[in-house]
XYZ file of C-alpha atoms in Angstrom:
293
model
C 9.420 -31.950 10.794
C 7.119 -29.589 12.285
C 4.940 -26.682 10.014
C 5.495 -23.742 13.108
C 9.216 -24.278 12.676
C 9.396 -23.865 8.680
C 6.939 -20.925 9.717
C 9.577 -19.314 11.821
C 11.926 -19.908 9.212
C 10.089 -18.634 6.703
C 9.582 -15.437 8.347
C 13.314 -15.029 9.777
C 14.443 -15.417 6.342
C 11.682 -12.630 5.036
C 12.713 -10.192 7.699
C 16.529 -10.695 7.858
C 16.506 -11.701 11.726
C 15.540 -13.012 14.670
C 14.166 -9.560 16.718
C 11.953 -8.625 13.400
C 10.474 -12.391 13.102
C 9.458 -12.574 16.763
C 7.703 -9.314 16.632
C 5.908 -10.324 13.821
C 4.790 -13.716 15.328
C 4.328 -12.267 18.823
C 6.446 -14.371 20.323
C 9.918 -14.149 22.188
C 13.689 -14.441 20.432
C 14.478 -17.318 22.022
C 11.866 -19.270 21.410
C 12.104 -18.300 17.561
C 16.184 -19.044 18.037
C 14.981 -22.310 19.308
C 12.715 -23.591 16.481
C 15.253 -22.175 13.930
C 17.999 -24.725 15.400
C 15.357 -27.726 15.814
C 14.783 -27.140 12.139
C 18.724 -26.925 11.430
C 19.143 -30.360 13.669
C 16.269 -32.109 12.422
C 18.018 -31.300 8.547
C 21.237 -31.546 9.568
C 22.701 -28.618 8.046
C 22.815 -24.953 9.146
C 20.207 -22.736 7.202
C 21.153 -19.289 7.863
C 24.581 -17.745 8.393
C 24.623 -15.337 11.354
C 26.631 -11.938 11.172
C 26.325 -8.603 13.064
C 23.677 -7.068 10.135
C 21.732 -10.337 11.053
C 20.827 -13.560 9.273
C 20.981 -14.683 5.748
C 20.193 -18.032 4.492
C 23.180 -20.316 3.326
C 22.535 -22.615 0.185
C 20.479 -25.168 2.095
C 18.264 -22.143 3.482
C 17.507 -20.783 0.039
C 16.611 -24.236 -0.809
C 14.341 -25.014 1.937
C 12.881 -21.631 1.559
C 10.407 -21.633 -1.363
C 8.959 -25.431 0.053
C 8.777 -23.819 3.419
C 6.843 -21.135 2.279
C 4.264 -23.289 -0.270
C 3.811 -25.307 3.043
C 2.628 -22.464 5.195
C 0.653 -20.948 2.573
C -1.209 -24.054 2.049
C -1.401 -24.676 5.889
C -3.003 -21.227 5.942
C -5.148 -21.405 2.950
C -6.717 -24.714 4.523
C -7.808 -23.643 8.047
C -9.369 -20.360 5.681
C -11.324 -23.106 3.334
C -12.596 -25.113 6.686
C -14.054 -22.563 8.652
C -15.450 -20.134 5.185
C -19.204 -20.868 5.230
C -20.111 -17.983 3.136
C -19.645 -15.111 5.311
C -16.481 -12.856 4.939
C -14.846 -12.667 8.537
C -11.264 -13.759 9.693
C -8.570 -12.080 8.736
C -7.296 -11.044 5.415
C -3.396 -9.350 4.566
C -2.899 -7.038 1.735
C -0.522 -5.898 0.772
C 0.419 -2.298 -1.103
C 2.922 0.089 -2.418
C 3.039 3.429 -0.062
C 1.832 5.610 -2.602
C -1.409 3.512 -3.614
C -1.583 2.980 0.061
C -1.513 6.776 0.817
C -3.581 8.490 -1.791
C -6.109 5.288 -3.457
C -6.467 2.736 -0.670
C -8.173 5.035 2.541
C -11.812 5.382 0.918
C -11.880 1.248 -0.252
C -10.683 0.358 3.101
C -13.406 2.326 4.834
C -16.325 0.708 2.602
C -14.764 -2.604 3.438
C -14.734 -2.278 6.814
C -18.164 -0.928 6.983
C -19.776 -3.609 4.862
C -17.506 -6.858 6.323
C -16.599 -5.808 10.098
C -15.894 -9.013 10.726
C -12.842 -9.308 8.826
C -9.596 -8.551 10.447
C -7.693 -6.532 7.449
C -4.275 -6.234 7.843
C -2.388 -3.470 5.271
C 1.759 -4.329 4.439
C 3.219 -1.499 2.459
C 6.411 -2.028 0.451
C 7.918 -1.832 -3.236
C 6.441 -3.810 -6.025
C 9.128 -6.730 -6.050
C 8.223 -7.290 -2.555
C 4.600 -7.525 -2.870
C 5.331 -9.885 -5.706
C 7.259 -12.547 -3.593
C 4.719 -12.109 -0.894
C 1.490 -13.134 -2.532
C 2.972 -15.865 -4.645
C 4.769 -17.421 -1.018
C 0.890 -16.772 0.965
C 2.270 -14.341 3.423
C -0.557 -11.630 1.538
C -3.945 -12.858 0.050
C -3.753 -10.205 -2.526
C -1.187 -6.370 -3.075
C -1.696 -4.095 -5.484
C 1.786 -3.585 -7.428
C 2.665 -1.450 -10.251
C 1.978 -2.909 -13.461
C 2.967 -4.739 -15.787
C 3.070 -7.619 -14.179
C 3.707 -11.180 -16.087
C 3.353 -14.186 -14.078
C 1.969 -18.051 -14.699
C 0.798 -18.150 -11.165
C -0.741 -14.883 -10.718
C -4.074 -13.111 -11.760
C -4.548 -9.327 -12.045
C -6.997 -6.821 -12.527
C -6.117 -2.868 -13.443
C -7.676 -1.220 -10.133
C -6.080 2.194 -11.148
C -4.257 4.109 -13.843
C -2.004 6.412 -12.869
C 0.080 9.191 -14.226
C 3.722 10.179 -13.117
C 5.088 13.270 -13.089
C 8.883 14.406 -11.936
C 8.688 15.737 -9.489
C 11.139 18.648 -8.268
C 11.713 22.166 -6.023
C 10.168 25.044 -6.763
C 13.438 25.811 -7.728
C 13.120 24.214 -11.390
C 9.854 26.331 -13.567
C 10.331 23.751 -16.239
C 11.995 20.285 -17.324
C 14.304 22.379 -19.769
C 15.270 24.642 -16.955
C 16.007 21.851 -14.773
C 18.229 20.612 -17.999
C 20.028 23.346 -18.745
C 20.626 24.299 -14.879
C 21.957 21.349 -13.789
C 25.337 19.042 -13.980
C 25.961 16.827 -16.818
C 26.024 14.139 -14.613
C 22.165 15.459 -13.649
C 20.072 16.201 -10.505
C 20.125 13.586 -7.300
C 17.714 11.154 -8.017
C 15.250 10.384 -4.945
C 13.950 7.264 -4.529
C 12.406 4.081 -2.200
C 14.262 1.132 -1.909
C 15.436 -1.399 -4.649
C 12.441 -3.303 -5.824
C 10.513 -0.035 -6.439
C 8.480 0.105 -9.773
C 8.805 4.316 -9.866
C 12.536 3.535 -8.984
C 13.079 2.208 -12.531
C 10.485 4.405 -14.259
C 13.081 7.241 -13.293
C 15.699 5.430 -13.854
C 14.609 5.487 -17.128
C 13.413 8.735 -17.846
C 16.847 10.285 -16.246
C 18.487 7.239 -19.021
C 16.793 8.958 -22.057
C 17.214 12.854 -20.266
C 21.356 11.648 -20.751
C 21.913 10.999 -16.999
C 22.036 7.583 -16.167
C 24.997 8.203 -13.980
C 23.110 10.042 -11.587
C 23.534 9.998 -7.433
C 20.729 8.386 -5.691
C 19.582 8.684 -2.812
C 17.176 5.964 -1.081
C 14.234 7.129 1.074
C 11.597 4.964 3.639
C 8.726 7.216 3.274
C 6.479 9.048 0.958
C 6.613 12.264 3.602
C 10.444 11.964 3.464
C 10.688 12.312 -0.197
C 8.222 15.341 -0.592
C 9.942 17.339 2.089
C 13.861 16.312 0.364
C 12.478 17.599 -2.557
C 10.994 21.091 -1.455
C 14.222 21.398 -0.245
C 15.971 20.408 -2.979
C 17.901 17.740 -2.125
C 16.719 15.850 -5.701
C 14.198 15.015 -7.934
C 11.531 12.462 -7.525
C 9.131 10.361 -9.675
C 5.265 9.780 -8.191
C 1.854 9.563 -9.167
C 0.265 13.560 -10.132
C -2.585 11.777 -7.262
C 0.187 11.691 -4.843
C 1.540 15.153 -5.162
C -1.632 16.515 -5.334
C -2.019 20.342 -5.085
C 1.477 20.707 -2.753
C 2.457 24.050 -2.774
C 6.026 23.040 -1.743
C 6.905 21.539 -5.432
C 7.300 21.486 -8.912
C 5.112 19.107 -11.017
C 6.727 18.625 -14.630
C 4.691 16.236 -17.364
C 6.318 13.605 -18.858
C 5.385 12.296 -22.304
C 2.557 9.637 -22.180
C 5.252 6.565 -22.954
C 7.288 7.784 -19.853
C 4.045 8.468 -17.587
C 1.436 6.157 -18.167
C 1.413 3.237 -15.546
C -1.149 0.684 -14.508
C -1.671 -0.354 -10.794
C -2.675 -3.777 -10.821
C -4.748 -5.667 -7.548
C -2.588 -9.110 -8.138
C -3.722 -12.274 -6.336
C -2.400 -16.148 -6.433
C -4.658 -18.060 -9.120
C -4.406 -21.149 -7.026
C -5.556 -19.441 -4.028
C -8.753 -20.688 -2.718
C -11.339 -17.800 -3.053
C -12.618 -17.373 0.499
C -15.248 -14.890 1.148
C -13.170 -11.864 2.736
C -10.954 -12.222 -0.705
C -14.508 -12.233 -2.480
C -15.571 -9.452 -0.209
C -12.795 -7.121 -0.393
C -12.776 -7.739 -4.503
C -16.524 -6.397 -4.790
C -15.620 -3.318 -3.001
C -12.657 -3.126 -5.689
C -15.305 -3.491 -8.329
C -17.661 -1.181 -6.775
C -14.812 1.910 -6.103
C -15.276 3.889 -8.933
C -12.371 3.897 -10.446
C -11.513 0.507 -11.427
C -10.986 -0.785 -15.121
C -11.493 -4.530 -15.735
C -8.403 -6.189 -17.211
């Protein structure tokens, strides 16, 4: 069983299609297709179901995936460990929620790049659930996620503490006005896709307000989210630091139990702590906003 076939299989499984996998692997689609078919032939069963919306794993594919991910992660770690001479260099893959990447990370990343220019840092934004999965399968070296996270294979450090606020259009001057002036079902909840911790928190808030059946509208970008709120399409929940002094929207303070959330930096406990990752952790600890776990 070729490791390159397993890496290709894992990438297709994660991205859900040949085209996106080929882009990420920097190869042609025919090569991806050939490797997947070679693996299916070797195992003797189909690993994917092909359909118009892409590819989904069969039962055999779901059973194979965690082994393929671990083998790919171990191979990558082995190469990095062998090359690690104590000087931070080479690739480093970090994940982050989009809100954290937009507000909290620019100064940290700039400092890291200044101190360790030989490290090829890549940043991937995704919801918390996807980031946790990516750290566990080794495709990310670490990630900034919304806490709490309780997993035996992960270690975590509190990186930032956020205050979540309800964000509405300028039409609503207060929470009381919003609750009095909206239909019984509540306003439309503007959310990121499933797996976003802030989405889950907003749904909890809406349930406490008596709006458990309010409509949901998914958006993919932070700018799009704030723009739709400003246009009075619905309301959302975001860190106060993300909204800042944006004069196109209003922010509303929530009870402490609803608003407090820690942003954690997570890593796999078993991963090799090579120099590039240690350098990143050092910058994080010196960033001035970090609280030791």
